[in-house]
Amino acid sequence: MTFASAAAGLASTPEALHAAAYAEPVFVALAGGVGGARLLAGLVDAVDATLVTAVVNVADDFVLHGLTICPDLDTVTYTLAGANDTVAGWGLAGETWAAMEALERLGGQAWFRLGDRDLATHLYRTQRLAEGATVSDVAAELARAHGLRCTILPVTDELIRTMVTVAGEEIGFQDYFVARRHSVAVEAVRFAGIETARPAPGVIEAIGTAARVIVCPSNPVVSIGPVLDVPGVAAAVSARRDDVVAVSPIVGGAALKGPADRMLTELGHESSVVGVARMW
């Protein structure tokens, strides 16, 4: 499949463009948060955005204040919409923090900072899930609301959770990454619930029909790892081996952002491009 042949049959309305990209994407990117979002931002500048599908990690999703929060899906969405905070790498640009400040005064949990406008995303998602929508449904709705022309798919609609063992204690990923500022050594990582998870609708089809499958420079352990570990995904990617390219998040032995280099070393892998390749 060539770019031209894939693009030739696309209809002109946004809805038709979105549907066509969902059915037959040309580029599929396996992505985590910041690293994946940045590569995707460049990709949609280089090719027609309707020909791009992002398959996004959801293993670091969690519930806080009764709200379902999907950090990687939101980072990808905000970045592709040009609405992200480019300094922090997460959240929305120009955010205000009145709700968090009020929560702190009340003595509530404010260790995971949610901006006032960002809260609207989590409120909407939680409402829609309670109404029976899937994570995939909400991801598509939020993408449309932000005017995106690419397709954003969670790797699964089912509940999977990254659990990290530090100092002999197993904790949730956000506890490790945000509350403890990923400053403690990692002894083990597991993805709870992943053995019985199923790929979200469209994921395997997208990988199977893509002209290129791109593994983004996201953390290979906790961002790309759970994407590939959803049953069926690694096999689908392996079947397209000749058409897969990967961008390493490790350059000169160091992570471009975050704790990927330390995490690789702590778990017995080499912190290098070769180490990442061997791990996959």
PDB file of C-alpha atoms in Angstrom:
ATOM      1  CA  MET A   1       0.000   0.000   0.000  1.00  0.00           C
ATOM      2  CA  THR A   2       1.409   3.416  -0.944  1.00  0.00           C
ATOM      3  CA  PHE A   3       0.617   6.788   0.590  1.00  0.00           C
ATOM      4  CA  ALA A   4      -0.974   7.925  -2.671  1.00  0.00           C
ATOM      5  CA  SER A   5      -3.169   4.860  -3.109  1.00  0.00           C
ATOM      6  CA  ALA A   6      -4.377   5.045   0.479  1.00  0.00           C
ATOM      7  CA  ALA A   7      -5.128   8.745   0.222  1.00  0.00           C
ATOM      8  CA  ALA A   8      -6.832   8.595  -3.159  1.00  0.00           C
ATOM      9  CA  GLY A   9     -10.064   7.049  -1.957  1.00  0.00           C
ATOM     10  CA  LEU A  10     -10.638   9.236   1.082  1.00  0.00           C
ATOM     11  CA  ALA A  11     -13.874  11.224   1.264  1.00  0.00           C
ATOM     12  CA  SER A  12     -13.876  14.914   2.051  1.00  0.00           C
ATOM     13  CA  THR A  13     -15.940  15.246   5.227  1.00  0.00           C
ATOM     14  CA  PRO A  14     -14.190  15.054   8.643  1.00  0.00           C
ATOM     15  CA  GLU A  15     -16.409  12.123   9.655  1.00  0.00           C
ATOM     16  CA  ALA A  16     -15.592  10.186   6.489  1.00  0.00           C
ATOM     17  CA  LEU A  17     -11.910  10.995   6.794  1.00  0.00           C
ATOM     18  CA  HIS A  18     -11.901   9.714  10.368  1.00  0.00           C
ATOM     19  CA  ALA A  19     -13.774   6.548   9.414  1.00  0.00           C
ATOM     20  CA  ALA A  20     -11.487   5.868   6.451  1.00  0.00           C
ATOM     21  CA  ALA A  21      -8.367   6.264   8.562  1.00  0.00           C
ATOM     22  CA  TYR A  22      -9.821   3.932  11.189  1.00  0.00           C
ATOM     23  CA  ALA A  23     -10.545   1.278   8.571  1.00  0.00           C
ATOM     24  CA  GLU A  24      -7.287   1.433   6.626  1.00  0.00           C
ATOM     25  CA  PRO A  25      -4.487   3.436   8.268  1.00  0.00           C
ATOM     26  CA  VAL A  26      -1.175   3.847   6.508  1.00  0.00           C
ATOM     27  CA  PHE A  27       0.921   4.551   9.599  1.00  0.00           C
ATOM     28  CA  VAL A  28       0.323   2.921  12.971  1.00  0.00           C
ATOM     29  CA  ALA A  29       2.336   4.186  15.950  1.00  0.00           C
ATOM     30  CA  LEU A  30       2.613   2.300  19.236  1.00  0.00           C
ATOM     31  CA  ALA A  31       2.847   5.059  21.798  1.00  0.00           C
ATOM     32  CA  GLY A  32       3.114   5.982  25.431  1.00  0.00           C
ATOM     33  CA  GLY A  33       2.870   9.525  26.724  1.00  0.00           C
ATOM     34  CA  VAL A  34       5.319  12.351  26.045  1.00  0.00           C
ATOM     35  CA  GLY A  35       7.758  10.501  23.776  1.00  0.00           C
ATOM     36  CA  GLY A  36       4.980   9.005  21.704  1.00  0.00           C
ATOM     37  CA  ALA A  37       3.076  12.274  21.533  1.00  0.00           C
ATOM     38  CA  ARG A  38       6.090  14.179  20.249  1.00  0.00           C
ATOM     39  CA  LEU A  39       6.801  11.673  17.492  1.00  0.00           C
ATOM     40  CA  LEU A  40       3.133  11.670  16.507  1.00  0.00           C
ATOM     41  CA  ALA A  41       3.107  15.461  16.356  1.00  0.00           C
ATOM     42  CA  GLY A  42       5.932  15.331  13.831  1.00  0.00           C
ATOM     43  CA  LEU A  43       4.291  12.507  11.918  1.00  0.00           C
ATOM     44  CA  VAL A  44       0.982  14.312  11.394  1.00  0.00           C
ATOM     45  CA  ASP A  45       2.943  17.317  10.143  1.00  0.00           C
ATOM     46  CA  ALA A  46       4.728  15.118   7.599  1.00  0.00           C
ATOM     47  CA  VAL A  47       1.772  13.103   6.277  1.00  0.00           C
ATOM     48  CA  ASP A  48      -1.990  13.464   6.036  1.00  0.00           C
ATOM     49  CA  ALA A  49      -3.211  13.125   9.624  1.00  0.00           C
ATOM     50  CA  THR A  50      -6.149  10.959   8.516  1.00  0.00           C
ATOM     51  CA  LEU A  51      -3.612   8.277   7.582  1.00  0.00           C
ATOM     52  CA  VAL A  52      -2.202   8.004  11.109  1.00  0.00           C
ATOM     53  CA  THR A  53      -3.443   5.760  13.905  1.00  0.00           C
ATOM     54  CA  ALA A  54      -1.951   5.874  17.398  1.00  0.00           C
ATOM     55  CA  VAL A  55      -2.268   2.740  19.545  1.00  0.00           C
ATOM     56  CA  VAL A  56      -1.773   4.090  23.051  1.00  0.00           C
ATOM     57  CA  ASN A  57      -0.793   2.588  26.397  1.00  0.00           C
ATOM     58  CA  VAL A  58      -3.503   2.544  29.077  1.00  0.00           C
ATOM     59  CA  ALA A  59      -1.712   0.556  31.787  1.00  0.00           C
ATOM     60  CA  ASP A  60      -0.912   3.712  33.759  1.00  0.00           C
ATOM     61  CA  ASP A  61      -4.576   4.759  33.885  1.00  0.00           C
ATOM     62  CA  PHE A  62      -5.999   5.056  37.382  1.00  0.00           C
ATOM     63  CA  VAL A  63      -8.900   6.397  39.414  1.00  0.00           C
ATOM     64  CA  LEU A  64      -8.461   9.459  41.634  1.00  0.00           C
ATOM     65  CA  HIS A  65     -11.199  11.579  43.257  1.00  0.00           C
ATOM     66  CA  GLY A  66     -13.621   9.097  41.696  1.00  0.00           C
ATOM     67  CA  LEU A  67     -12.441  10.123  38.219  1.00  0.00           C
ATOM     68  CA  THR A  68     -10.928   7.849  35.573  1.00  0.00           C
ATOM     69  CA  ILE A  69      -7.663   9.412  34.427  1.00  0.00           C
ATOM     70  CA  CYS A  70      -5.871   8.224  31.267  1.00  0.00           C
ATOM     71  CA  PRO A  71      -2.546  10.110  31.255  1.00  0.00           C
ATOM     72  CA  ASP A  72      -1.068   8.740  28.021  1.00  0.00           C
ATOM     73  CA  LEU A  73      -4.265   9.069  25.992  1.00  0.00           C
ATOM     74  CA  ASP A  74      -4.696  12.640  27.208  1.00  0.00           C
ATOM     75  CA  THR A  75      -1.061  13.595  26.578  1.00  0.00           C
ATOM     76  CA  VAL A  76      -1.296  12.302  23.013  1.00  0.00           C
ATOM     77  CA  THR A  77      -4.614  14.094  22.441  1.00  0.00           C
ATOM     78  CA  TYR A  78      -3.504  17.408  23.936  1.00  0.00           C
ATOM     79  CA  THR A  79      -0.185  17.366  22.085  1.00  0.00           C
ATOM     80  CA  LEU A  80      -1.705  16.613  18.693  1.00  0.00           C
ATOM     81  CA  ALA A  81      -4.238  19.380  19.311  1.00  0.00           C
ATOM     82  CA  GLY A  82      -1.408  21.836  20.042  1.00  0.00           C
ATOM     83  CA  ALA A  83      -2.927  22.439  23.466  1.00  0.00           C
ATOM     84  CA  ASN A  84      -0.343  20.747  25.675  1.00  0.00           C
ATOM     85  CA  ASP A  85       1.998  22.324  28.202  1.00  0.00           C
ATOM     86  CA  THR A  86       5.288  22.021  26.321  1.00  0.00           C
ATOM     87  CA  VAL A  87       7.377  22.816  29.412  1.00  0.00           C
ATOM     88  CA  ALA A  88       5.891  20.225  31.742  1.00  0.00           C
ATOM     89  CA  GLY A  89       5.252  17.754  28.929  1.00  0.00           C
ATOM     90  CA  TRP A  90       1.814  16.923  30.304  1.00  0.00           C
ATOM     91  CA  GLY A  91      -1.453  18.769  30.914  1.00  0.00           C
ATOM     92  CA  LEU A  92      -2.789  21.821  29.130  1.00  0.00           C
ATOM     93  CA  ALA A  93      -0.982  25.050  28.329  1.00  0.00           C
ATOM     94  CA  GLY A  94      -2.124  28.120  30.246  1.00  0.00           C
ATOM     95  CA  GLU A  95      -3.760  25.970  32.910  1.00  0.00           C
ATOM     96  CA  THR A  96      -5.157  27.317  36.186  1.00  0.00           C
ATOM     97  CA  TRP A  97      -5.152  25.449  39.501  1.00  0.00           C
ATOM     98  CA  ALA A  98      -8.034  26.796  41.592  1.00  0.00           C
ATOM     99  CA  ALA A  99      -9.541  23.347  42.227  1.00  0.00           C
ATOM    100  CA  MET A 100      -6.206  21.849  43.355  1.00  0.00           C
ATOM    101  CA  GLU A 101      -5.476  24.819  45.608  1.00  0.00           C
ATOM    102  CA  ALA A 102      -8.901  24.502  47.219  1.00  0.00           C
ATOM    103  CA  LEU A 103      -8.396  20.759  47.621  1.00  0.00           C
ATOM    104  CA  GLU A 104      -5.045  21.318  49.342  1.00  0.00           C
ATOM    105  CA  ARG A 105      -6.653  23.761  51.786  1.00  0.00           C
ATOM    106  CA  LEU A 106      -9.196  21.073  52.636  1.00  0.00           C
ATOM    107  CA  GLY A 107      -6.458  18.516  53.220  1.00  0.00           C
ATOM    108  CA  GLY A 108      -7.379  16.390  50.204  1.00  0.00           C
ATOM    109  CA  GLN A 109      -5.091  14.409  47.918  1.00  0.00           C
ATOM    110  CA  ALA A 110      -3.321  16.878  45.667  1.00  0.00           C
ATOM    111  CA  TRP A 111      -0.149  14.934  44.874  1.00  0.00           C
ATOM    112  CA  PHE A 112      -1.361  14.303  41.321  1.00  0.00           C
ATOM    113  CA  ARG A 113      -1.977  17.772  39.921  1.00  0.00           C
ATOM    114  CA  LEU A 114      -5.093  18.181  37.811  1.00  0.00           C
ATOM    115  CA  GLY A 115      -5.618  21.578  36.246  1.00  0.00           C
ATOM    116  CA  ASP A 116      -9.035  23.206  36.129  1.00  0.00           C
ATOM    117  CA  ARG A 117      -9.580  22.629  32.395  1.00  0.00           C
ATOM    118  CA  ASP A 118      -7.934  19.210  32.491  1.00  0.00           C
ATOM    119  CA  LEU A 119     -10.523  18.222  35.103  1.00  0.00           C
ATOM    120  CA  ALA A 120     -13.219  18.650  32.472  1.00  0.00           C
ATOM    121  CA  THR A 121     -11.644  15.844  30.434  1.00  0.00           C
ATOM    122  CA  HIS A 122     -11.700  13.453  33.380  1.00  0.00           C
ATOM    123  CA  LEU A 123     -15.224  14.443  34.376  1.00  0.00           C
ATOM    124  CA  TYR A 124     -16.423  13.829  30.825  1.00  0.00           C
ATOM    125  CA  ARG A 125     -14.642  10.487  30.530  1.00  0.00           C
ATOM    126  CA  THR A 126     -15.970   9.272  33.883  1.00  0.00           C
ATOM    127  CA  GLN A 127     -19.512  10.283  32.945  1.00  0.00           C
ATOM    128  CA  ARG A 128     -19.337   8.539  29.572  1.00  0.00           C
ATOM    129  CA  LEU A 129     -17.877   5.339  31.044  1.00  0.00           C
ATOM    130  CA  ALA A 130     -20.672   5.307  33.630  1.00  0.00           C
ATOM    131  CA  GLU A 131     -23.139   5.597  30.744  1.00  0.00           C
ATOM    132  CA  GLY A 132     -21.684   2.464  29.147  1.00  0.00           C
ATOM    133  CA  ALA A 133     -19.195   3.933  26.687  1.00  0.00           C
ATOM    134  CA  THR A 134     -15.836   2.225  26.228  1.00  0.00           C
ATOM    135  CA  VAL A 135     -12.415   3.801  26.630  1.00  0.00           C
ATOM    136  CA  SER A 136     -12.144   3.631  22.820  1.00  0.00           C
ATOM    137  CA  ASP A 137     -15.441   5.498  22.445  1.00  0.00           C
ATOM    138  CA  VAL A 138     -14.292   8.263  24.756  1.00  0.00           C
ATOM    139  CA  ALA A 139     -10.868   8.523  23.114  1.00  0.00           C
ATOM    140  CA  ALA A 140     -12.533   9.035  19.735  1.00  0.00           C
ATOM    141  CA  GLU A 141     -14.997  11.577  21.152  1.00  0.00           C
ATOM    142  CA  LEU A 142     -12.234  13.588  22.790  1.00  0.00           C
ATOM    143  CA  ALA A 143     -10.150  13.480  19.613  1.00  0.00           C
ATOM    144  CA  ARG A 144     -13.061  14.855  17.622  1.00  0.00           C
ATOM    145  CA  ALA A 145     -13.741  17.524  20.247  1.00  0.00           C
ATOM    146  CA  HIS A 146     -10.128  18.682  19.870  1.00  0.00           C
ATOM    147  CA  GLY A 147     -10.406  18.756  16.086  1.00  0.00           C
ATOM    148  CA  LEU A 148      -7.992  15.888  15.470  1.00  0.00           C
ATOM    149  CA  ARG A 149      -8.067  14.122  12.102  1.00  0.00           C
ATOM    150  CA  CYS A 150      -5.972  11.135  13.106  1.00  0.00           C
ATOM    151  CA  THR A 151      -7.261   8.089  14.988  1.00  0.00           C
ATOM    152  CA  ILE A 152      -6.401   7.470  18.630  1.00  0.00           C
ATOM    153  CA  LEU A 153      -6.992   3.970  19.968  1.00  0.00           C
ATOM    154  CA  PRO A 154      -6.320   2.646  23.455  1.00  0.00           C
ATOM    155  CA  VAL A 155      -4.524  -0.680  23.127  1.00  0.00           C
ATOM    156  CA  THR A 156      -7.357  -2.268  25.132  1.00  0.00           C
ATOM    157  CA  ASP A 157     -10.696  -1.214  26.564  1.00  0.00           C
ATOM    158  CA  GLU A 158     -10.169  -3.477  29.555  1.00  0.00           C
ATOM    159  CA  LEU A 159      -8.668  -2.709  32.925  1.00  0.00           C
ATOM    160  CA  ILE A 160      -4.907  -3.280  33.073  1.00  0.00           C
ATOM    161  CA  ARG A 161      -2.617  -1.653  35.610  1.00  0.00           C
ATOM    162  CA  THR A 162       1.148  -1.192  35.838  1.00  0.00           C
ATOM    163  CA  MET A 163       2.368  -2.270  39.259  1.00  0.00           C
ATOM    164  CA  VAL A 164       5.911  -1.458  40.372  1.00  0.00           C
ATOM    165  CA  THR A 165       7.831  -3.127  43.196  1.00  0.00           C
ATOM    166  CA  VAL A 166      10.097  -0.795  45.182  1.00  0.00           C
ATOM    167  CA  ALA A 167      11.816  -1.674  48.477  1.00  0.00           C
ATOM    168  CA  GLY A 168       9.876  -4.936  48.560  1.00  0.00           C
ATOM    169  CA  GLU A 169       6.485  -3.196  48.238  1.00  0.00           C
ATOM    170  CA  GLU A 170       4.249  -3.304  45.178  1.00  0.00           C
ATOM    171  CA  ILE A 171       2.707   0.074  44.381  1.00  0.00           C
ATOM    172  CA  GLY A 172       0.746   1.611  41.525  1.00  0.00           C
ATOM    173  CA  PHE A 173       2.658   3.246  38.704  1.00  0.00           C
ATOM    174  CA  GLN A 174       1.464   6.788  39.490  1.00  0.00           C
ATOM    175  CA  ASP A 175       2.573   6.365  43.103  1.00  0.00           C
ATOM    176  CA  TYR A 176       6.045   5.482  41.806  1.00  0.00           C
ATOM    177  CA  PHE A 177       6.179   8.005  38.968  1.00  0.00           C
ATOM    178  CA  VAL A 178       4.463  11.057  40.442  1.00  0.00           C
ATOM    179  CA  ALA A 179       4.135  10.713  44.216  1.00  0.00           C
ATOM    180  CA  ARG A 180       7.675   9.341  44.638  1.00  0.00           C
ATOM    181  CA  ARG A 181       9.038  11.212  41.595  1.00  0.00           C
ATOM    182  CA  HIS A 182      10.506   7.941  40.211  1.00  0.00           C
ATOM    183  CA  SER A 183      13.407   8.433  42.624  1.00  0.00           C
ATOM    184  CA  VAL A 184      13.371   4.907  44.065  1.00  0.00           C
ATOM    185  CA  ALA A 185      14.928   1.809  42.490  1.00  0.00           C
ATOM    186  CA  VAL A 186      12.561  -0.539  40.684  1.00  0.00           C
ATOM    187  CA  GLU A 187      12.781  -4.225  41.573  1.00  0.00           C
ATOM    188  CA  ALA A 188       9.998  -5.581  39.369  1.00  0.00           C
ATOM    189  CA  VAL A 189       7.203  -4.484  37.056  1.00  0.00           C
ATOM    190  CA  ARG A 190       4.020  -6.346  36.216  1.00  0.00           C
ATOM    191  CA  PHE A 191       0.875  -5.472  34.312  1.00  0.00           C
ATOM    192  CA  ALA A 192      -2.086  -6.597  36.380  1.00  0.00           C
ATOM    193  CA  GLY A 193      -4.951  -8.011  34.326  1.00  0.00           C
ATOM    194  CA  ILE A 194      -3.055  -8.097  31.050  1.00  0.00           C
ATOM    195  CA  GLU A 195      -3.204 -11.875  30.605  1.00  0.00           C
ATOM    196  CA  THR A 196      -6.944 -11.768  29.945  1.00  0.00           C
ATOM    197  CA  ALA A 197      -7.120  -8.383  28.220  1.00  0.00           C
ATOM    198  CA  ARG A 198      -8.235  -8.181  24.609  1.00  0.00           C
ATOM    199  CA  PRO A 199      -7.051  -5.634  22.051  1.00  0.00           C
ATOM    200  CA  ALA A 200      -9.503  -2.788  21.555  1.00  0.00           C
ATOM    201  CA  PRO A 201     -11.593  -2.896  18.354  1.00  0.00           C
ATOM    202  CA  GLY A 202      -9.481  -1.878  15.377  1.00  0.00           C
ATOM    203  CA  VAL A 203      -6.053  -2.376  16.969  1.00  0.00           C
ATOM    204  CA  ILE A 204      -5.080  -5.682  15.346  1.00  0.00           C
ATOM    205  CA  GLU A 205      -6.679  -4.652  12.048  1.00  0.00           C
ATOM    206  CA  ALA A 206      -4.757  -1.372  12.039  1.00  0.00           C
ATOM    207  CA  ILE A 207      -1.433  -3.106  12.647  1.00  0.00           C
ATOM    208  CA  GLY A 208      -2.186  -5.708   9.993  1.00  0.00           C
ATOM    209  CA  THR A 209      -3.054  -3.202   7.254  1.00  0.00           C
ATOM    210  CA  ALA A 210      -0.526  -0.443   7.965  1.00  0.00           C
ATOM    211  CA  ALA A 211       2.191   0.328   5.456  1.00  0.00           C
ATOM    212  CA  ARG A 212       4.476   1.081   8.401  1.00  0.00           C
ATOM    213  CA  VAL A 213       4.269   0.263  12.098  1.00  0.00           C
ATOM    214  CA  ILE A 214       6.260   2.699  14.222  1.00  0.00           C
ATOM    215  CA  VAL A 215       7.351   1.989  17.780  1.00  0.00           C
ATOM    216  CA  CYS A 216       7.603   5.411  19.398  1.00  0.00           C
ATOM    217  CA  PRO A 217      10.441   6.552  21.716  1.00  0.00           C
ATOM    218  CA  SER A 218       8.331   5.928  24.803  1.00  0.00           C
ATOM    219  CA  ASN A 219       9.556   4.119  27.915  1.00  0.00           C
ATOM    220  CA  PRO A 220      10.203   0.583  26.630  1.00  0.00           C
ATOM    221  CA  VAL A 221       9.304  -1.041  29.947  1.00  0.00           C
ATOM    222  CA  VAL A 222       6.143   0.707  31.135  1.00  0.00           C
ATOM    223  CA  SER A 223       4.815   2.398  27.975  1.00  0.00           C
ATOM    224  CA  ILE A 224       5.591   0.110  25.044  1.00  0.00           C
ATOM    225  CA  GLY A 225       5.804  -3.005  27.233  1.00  0.00           C
ATOM    226  CA  PRO A 226       2.106  -3.131  28.154  1.00  0.00           C
ATOM    227  CA  VAL A 227       1.071  -2.302  24.586  1.00  0.00           C
ATOM    228  CA  LEU A 228       2.972  -5.316  23.243  1.00  0.00           C
ATOM    229  CA  ASP A 229       1.921  -7.525  26.154  1.00  0.00           C
ATOM    230  CA  VAL A 230      -1.804  -7.265  25.445  1.00  0.00           C
ATOM    231  CA  PRO A 231      -2.476 -10.730  23.974  1.00  0.00           C
ATOM    232  CA  GLY A 232      -2.324 -10.666  20.188  1.00  0.00           C
ATOM    233  CA  VAL A 233      -0.529  -7.344  19.777  1.00  0.00           C
ATOM    234  CA  ALA A 234       3.081  -8.584  19.809  1.00  0.00           C
ATOM    235  CA  ALA A 235       2.182 -11.354  17.366  1.00  0.00           C
ATOM    236  CA  ALA A 236       0.515  -8.849  15.047  1.00  0.00           C
ATOM    237  CA  VAL A 237       3.583  -6.601  15.147  1.00  0.00           C
ATOM    238  CA  SER A 238       5.953  -9.557  14.632  1.00  0.00           C
ATOM    239  CA  ALA A 239       3.965 -10.597  11.582  1.00  0.00           C
ATOM    240  CA  ARG A 240       4.753  -7.176  10.088  1.00  0.00           C
ATOM    241  CA  ARG A 241       8.438  -7.297  11.046  1.00  0.00           C
ATOM    242  CA  ASP A 242       9.712  -6.076   7.659  1.00  0.00           C
ATOM    243  CA  ASP A 243       7.474  -3.016   7.919  1.00  0.00           C
ATOM    244  CA  VAL A 244       8.238  -2.103  11.548  1.00  0.00           C
ATOM    245  CA  VAL A 245      10.563   0.716  12.575  1.00  0.00           C
ATOM    246  CA  ALA A 246      11.398   1.712  16.140  1.00  0.00           C
ATOM    247  CA  VAL A 247      12.779   4.918  17.597  1.00  0.00           C
ATOM    248  CA  SER A 248      14.790   4.438  20.773  1.00  0.00           C
ATOM    249  CA  PRO A 249      14.162   6.676  23.802  1.00  0.00           C
ATOM    250  CA  ILE A 250      17.763   5.985  24.869  1.00  0.00           C
ATOM    251  CA  VAL A 251      20.491   8.129  23.273  1.00  0.00           C
ATOM    252  CA  GLY A 252      24.082   7.785  24.394  1.00  0.00           C
ATOM    253  CA  GLY A 253      22.979   5.552  27.256  1.00  0.00           C
ATOM    254  CA  ALA A 254      20.605   8.163  28.703  1.00  0.00           C
ATOM    255  CA  ALA A 255      16.842   8.597  28.461  1.00  0.00           C
ATOM    256  CA  LEU A 256      15.577  11.555  26.479  1.00  0.00           C
ATOM    257  CA  LYS A 257      13.052  12.120  29.258  1.00  0.00           C
ATOM    258  CA  GLY A 258      12.002  10.282  32.408  1.00  0.00           C
ATOM    259  CA  PRO A 259      13.433   7.239  34.166  1.00  0.00           C
ATOM    260  CA  ALA A 260      13.654   4.790  31.240  1.00  0.00           C
ATOM    261  CA  ASP A 261      17.453   4.481  31.453  1.00  0.00           C
ATOM    262  CA  ARG A 262      17.450   3.802  35.200  1.00  0.00           C
ATOM    263  CA  MET A 263      14.502   1.466  34.942  1.00  0.00           C
ATOM    264  CA  LEU A 264      16.189  -0.595  32.213  1.00  0.00           C
ATOM    265  CA  THR A 265      19.357  -0.943  34.264  1.00  0.00           C
ATOM    266  CA  GLU A 266      17.502  -1.720  37.485  1.00  0.00           C
ATOM    267  CA  LEU A 267      15.584  -4.515  35.743  1.00  0.00           C
ATOM    268  CA  GLY A 268      18.719  -6.074  34.269  1.00  0.00           C
ATOM    269  CA  HIS A 269      18.648  -4.621  30.756  1.00  0.00           C
ATOM    270  CA  GLU A 270      21.314  -2.606  28.985  1.00  0.00           C
ATOM    271  CA  SER A 271      20.539   1.117  28.826  1.00  0.00           C
ATOM    272  CA  SER A 272      21.256   1.534  25.133  1.00  0.00           C
ATOM    273  CA  VAL A 273      19.613   1.267  21.741  1.00  0.00           C
ATOM    274  CA  VAL A 274      20.883  -2.319  21.593  1.00  0.00           C
ATOM    275  CA  GLY A 275      19.465  -3.051  25.032  1.00  0.00           C
ATOM    276  CA  VAL A 276      16.049  -1.772  23.977  1.00  0.00           C
ATOM    277  CA  ALA A 277      16.165  -3.814  20.768  1.00  0.00           C
ATOM    278  CA  ARG A 278      17.118  -6.967  22.657  1.00  0.00           C
ATOM    279  CA  MET A 279      14.292  -6.420  25.119  1.00  0.00           C
ATOM    280  CA  TRP A 280      11.749  -6.317  22.285  1.00  0.00           C
TER     281      TRP A 280
END
